[in-house]
Coordinates of C-alpha atoms in Angstrom, one line a residue:
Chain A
X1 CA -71.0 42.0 64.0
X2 CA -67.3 41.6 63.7
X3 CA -64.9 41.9 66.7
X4 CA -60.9 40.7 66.5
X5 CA -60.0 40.0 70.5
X6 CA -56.7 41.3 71.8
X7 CA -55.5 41.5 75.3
X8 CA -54.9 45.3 76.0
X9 CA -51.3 45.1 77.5
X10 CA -48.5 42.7 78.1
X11 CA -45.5 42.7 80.1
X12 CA -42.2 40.7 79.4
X13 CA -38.4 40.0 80.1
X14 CA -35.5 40.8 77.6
X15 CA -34.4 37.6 75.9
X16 CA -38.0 36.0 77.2
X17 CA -40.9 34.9 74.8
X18 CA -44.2 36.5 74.9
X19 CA -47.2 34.8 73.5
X20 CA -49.7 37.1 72.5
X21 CA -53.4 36.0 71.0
X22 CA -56.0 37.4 69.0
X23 CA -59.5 35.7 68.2
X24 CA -62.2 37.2 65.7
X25 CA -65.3 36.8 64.5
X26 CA -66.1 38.1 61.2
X27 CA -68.2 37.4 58.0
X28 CA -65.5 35.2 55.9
X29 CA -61.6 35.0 56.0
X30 CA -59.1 35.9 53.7
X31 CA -56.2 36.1 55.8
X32 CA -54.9 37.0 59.1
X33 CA -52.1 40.0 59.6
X34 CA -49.7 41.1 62.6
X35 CA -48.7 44.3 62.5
X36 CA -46.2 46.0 65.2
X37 CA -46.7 49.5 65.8
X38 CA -44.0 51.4 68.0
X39 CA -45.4 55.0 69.3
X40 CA -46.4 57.7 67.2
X41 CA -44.8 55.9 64.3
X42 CA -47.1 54.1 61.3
X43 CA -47.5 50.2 61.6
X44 CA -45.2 47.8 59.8
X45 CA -46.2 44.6 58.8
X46 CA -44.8 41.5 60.6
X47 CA -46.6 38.4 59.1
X48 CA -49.4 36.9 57.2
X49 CA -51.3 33.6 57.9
X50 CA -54.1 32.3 55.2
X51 CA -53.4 28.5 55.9
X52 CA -53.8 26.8 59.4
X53 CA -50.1 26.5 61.1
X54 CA -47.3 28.1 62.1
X55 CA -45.2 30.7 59.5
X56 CA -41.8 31.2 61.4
X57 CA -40.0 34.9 60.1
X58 CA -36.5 34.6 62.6
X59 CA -37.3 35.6 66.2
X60 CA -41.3 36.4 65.0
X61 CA -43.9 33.5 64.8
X62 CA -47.4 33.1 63.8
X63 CA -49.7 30.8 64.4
X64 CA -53.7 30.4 63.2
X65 CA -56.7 28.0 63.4
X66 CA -59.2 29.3 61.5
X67 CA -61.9 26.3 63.1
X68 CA -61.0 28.1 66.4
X69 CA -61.0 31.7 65.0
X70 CA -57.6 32.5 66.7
X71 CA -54.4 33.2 66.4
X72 CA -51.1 34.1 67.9
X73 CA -47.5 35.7 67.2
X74 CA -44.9 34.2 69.3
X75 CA -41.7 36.8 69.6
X76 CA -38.4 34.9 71.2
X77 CA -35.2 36.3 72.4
X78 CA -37.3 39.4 73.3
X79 CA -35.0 42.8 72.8
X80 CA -35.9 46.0 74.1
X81 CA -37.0 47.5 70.8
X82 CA -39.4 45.2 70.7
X83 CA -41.6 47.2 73.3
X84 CA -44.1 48.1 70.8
X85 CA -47.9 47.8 70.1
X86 CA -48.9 44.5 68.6
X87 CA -51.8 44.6 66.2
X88 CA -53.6 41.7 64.8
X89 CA -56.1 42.0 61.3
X90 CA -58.1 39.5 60.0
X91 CA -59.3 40.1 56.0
X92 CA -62.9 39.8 56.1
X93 CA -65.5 38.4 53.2
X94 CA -65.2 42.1 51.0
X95 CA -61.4 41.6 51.0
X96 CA -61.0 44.8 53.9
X97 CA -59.3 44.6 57.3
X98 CA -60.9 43.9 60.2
X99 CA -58.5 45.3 63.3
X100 CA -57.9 44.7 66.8
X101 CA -57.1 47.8 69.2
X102 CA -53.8 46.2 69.6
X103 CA -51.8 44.8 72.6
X104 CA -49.5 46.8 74.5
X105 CA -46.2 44.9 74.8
X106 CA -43.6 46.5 77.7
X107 CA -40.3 44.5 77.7
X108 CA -38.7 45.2 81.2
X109 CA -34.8 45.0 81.5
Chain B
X1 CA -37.6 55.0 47.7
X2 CA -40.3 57.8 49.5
X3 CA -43.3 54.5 50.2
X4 CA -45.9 56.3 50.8
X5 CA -45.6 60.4 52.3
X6 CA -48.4 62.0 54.2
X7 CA -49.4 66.0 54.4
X8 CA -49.7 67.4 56.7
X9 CA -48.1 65.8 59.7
X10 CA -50.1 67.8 62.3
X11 CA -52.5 70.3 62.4
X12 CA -55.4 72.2 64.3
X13 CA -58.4 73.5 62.6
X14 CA -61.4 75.1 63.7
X15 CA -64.7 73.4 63.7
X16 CA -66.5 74.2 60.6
X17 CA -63.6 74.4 58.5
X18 CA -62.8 71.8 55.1
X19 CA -59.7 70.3 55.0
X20 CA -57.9 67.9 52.9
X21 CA -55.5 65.4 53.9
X22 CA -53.2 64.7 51.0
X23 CA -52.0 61.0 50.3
X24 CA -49.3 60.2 47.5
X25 CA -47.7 57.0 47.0
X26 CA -44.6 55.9 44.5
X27 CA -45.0 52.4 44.7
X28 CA -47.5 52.1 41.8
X29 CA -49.8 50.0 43.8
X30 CA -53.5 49.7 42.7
X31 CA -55.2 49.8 46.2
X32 CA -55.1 52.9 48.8
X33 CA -57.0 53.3 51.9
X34 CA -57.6 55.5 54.7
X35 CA -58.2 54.8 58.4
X36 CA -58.4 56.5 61.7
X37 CA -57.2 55.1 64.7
X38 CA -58.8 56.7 67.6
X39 CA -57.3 55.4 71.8
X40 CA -58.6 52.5 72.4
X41 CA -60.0 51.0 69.6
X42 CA -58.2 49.3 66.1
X43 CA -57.8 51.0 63.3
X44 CA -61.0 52.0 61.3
X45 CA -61.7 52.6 57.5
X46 CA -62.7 55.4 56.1
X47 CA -63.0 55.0 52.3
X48 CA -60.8 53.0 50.1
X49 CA -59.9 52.6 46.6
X50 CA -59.5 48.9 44.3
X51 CA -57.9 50.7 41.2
X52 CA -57.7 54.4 39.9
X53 CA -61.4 56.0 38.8
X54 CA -63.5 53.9 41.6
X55 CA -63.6 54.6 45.5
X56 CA -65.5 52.5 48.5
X57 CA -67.1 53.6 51.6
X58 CA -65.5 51.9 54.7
X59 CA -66.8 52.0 58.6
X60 CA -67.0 55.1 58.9
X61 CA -67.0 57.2 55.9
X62 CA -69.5 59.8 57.4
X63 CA -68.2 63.5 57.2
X64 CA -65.4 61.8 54.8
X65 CA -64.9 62.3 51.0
X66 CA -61.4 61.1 48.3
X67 CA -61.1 60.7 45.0
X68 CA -58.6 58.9 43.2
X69 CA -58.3 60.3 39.8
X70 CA -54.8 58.5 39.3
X71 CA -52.6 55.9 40.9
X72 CA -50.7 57.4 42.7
X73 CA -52.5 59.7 44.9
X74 CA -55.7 59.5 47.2
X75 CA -56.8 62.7 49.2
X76 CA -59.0 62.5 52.2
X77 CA -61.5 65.5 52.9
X78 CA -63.2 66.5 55.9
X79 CA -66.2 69.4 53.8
X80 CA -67.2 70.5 57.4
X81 CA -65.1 69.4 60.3
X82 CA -66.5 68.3 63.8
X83 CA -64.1 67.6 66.7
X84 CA -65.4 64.0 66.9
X85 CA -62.9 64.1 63.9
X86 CA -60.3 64.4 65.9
X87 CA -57.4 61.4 65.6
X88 CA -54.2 60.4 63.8
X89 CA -55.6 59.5 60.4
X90 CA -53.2 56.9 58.0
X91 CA -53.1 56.4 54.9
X92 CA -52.2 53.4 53.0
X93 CA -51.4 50.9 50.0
X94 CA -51.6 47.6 48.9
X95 CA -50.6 45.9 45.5
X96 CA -53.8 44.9 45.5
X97 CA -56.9 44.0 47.8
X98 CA -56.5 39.9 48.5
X99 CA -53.8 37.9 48.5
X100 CA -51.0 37.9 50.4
X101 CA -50.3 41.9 49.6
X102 CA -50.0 43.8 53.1
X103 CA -50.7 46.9 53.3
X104 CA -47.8 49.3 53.9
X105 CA -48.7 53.2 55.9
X106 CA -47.8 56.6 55.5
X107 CA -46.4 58.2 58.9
X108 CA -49.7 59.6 59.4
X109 CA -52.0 62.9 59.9
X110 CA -52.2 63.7 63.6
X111 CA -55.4 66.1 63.1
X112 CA -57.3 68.2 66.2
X113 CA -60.3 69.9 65.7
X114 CA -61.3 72.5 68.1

């Protein structure tokens, strides 16, 4: 089956960095997707990875190995809006999303 | 620019009753999809749509119908509604369905089914 691997909630500092990881297992690859999703609002995309490596959008960063089947999205200088459900998506072999249930990210003052 | 609108934004129906969830998009983009996301668990599709004129069955299309008989719009209905139905259901568009073309959401259906 096909299963995308988030942890459930984090916890972090204003102006910190957070790490937080997805793996998957699906049947092909055609891209990896963050998403963040603040509550009761729609998600908004963040980032996109297709190539192994790092993509750098200002304070956002994402990172994938596909040979490892994992990824993660590195947020610096965290701010308080950031507080927000993280949600990672991997593009599977018929070209559909694949989602995690998202991870929880509580930025403390 | 509107993106993508959703209608209703809420509502309660009774078990047993149809109900369509209405989807409309300005952006002119070919692909349109629907989810549920349920507490818990990731977002999950419903149906989708590659162009105008053809629709797909997702993960869990049971007790689901659309059409897309243009472009633009891409109505979700429920013919006979169970309150296992119950969730927020988005909808959404792509440019297309590969490459790097994300996928941008309406604000989403809170539905309850009693």
């Amino acid at each position: 089956g096909q299963n995308i691997d988030q942890p459930t909630e984090m916890t972090a500092t204003e102006g910190a960095i957070v790490q937080i990881n997805c793996t998957y297992q699906t049947s092909g690859f055609n891209g990896l997707f963050w998403y963040q999703q603040h509550a009761g609002e729609a998600p908004t995309f963040l980032s996109y990875n297709v190539l192994d490596g790092l993509e750098e959008k200002g304070r956002f960063s994402s990172f994938l190995s596909r040979s490892k089947g994992y990824s993660y999205l590195l947020l610096k200088e965290l701010q308080m809006k950031d507080s927000a459900s993280y949600l990672c998506a991997v593009r599977d072999s018929n070209y559909q999303l694949i989602w995690g249930a998202g991870t929880k990210l509580i930025i403390k003052p | 620019t509107a993106g993508i609108t959703q209608a209703p934004t809420s509502q309660i129906l009774a078990a047993g009753r149809s109900m369509t969830l209405r989807c409309t998009q300005d952006m002119r983009h070919n692909a349109m999809y629907w989810y549920r996301q349920d507490l818990g668990l990731g977002l999950r599709l419903i149906h989708y749509s590659n162009t105008a004129g053809t629709t797909g069955k997702g993960e869990v299309p049971d007790g689901y119908s659309v059409s897309r008989a243009n472009t633009d719009d891409f109505p979700l209905t429920l013919a006979s509604a169970v309150p296992s139905q119950t969730s927020v259901y988005f909808c959404a568009s792509s440019a297309a369905s590969g490459g790097y073309n994300e996928q941008f959401f309406g604000p989403g259906t809170r539905l309850t089914v009693l």
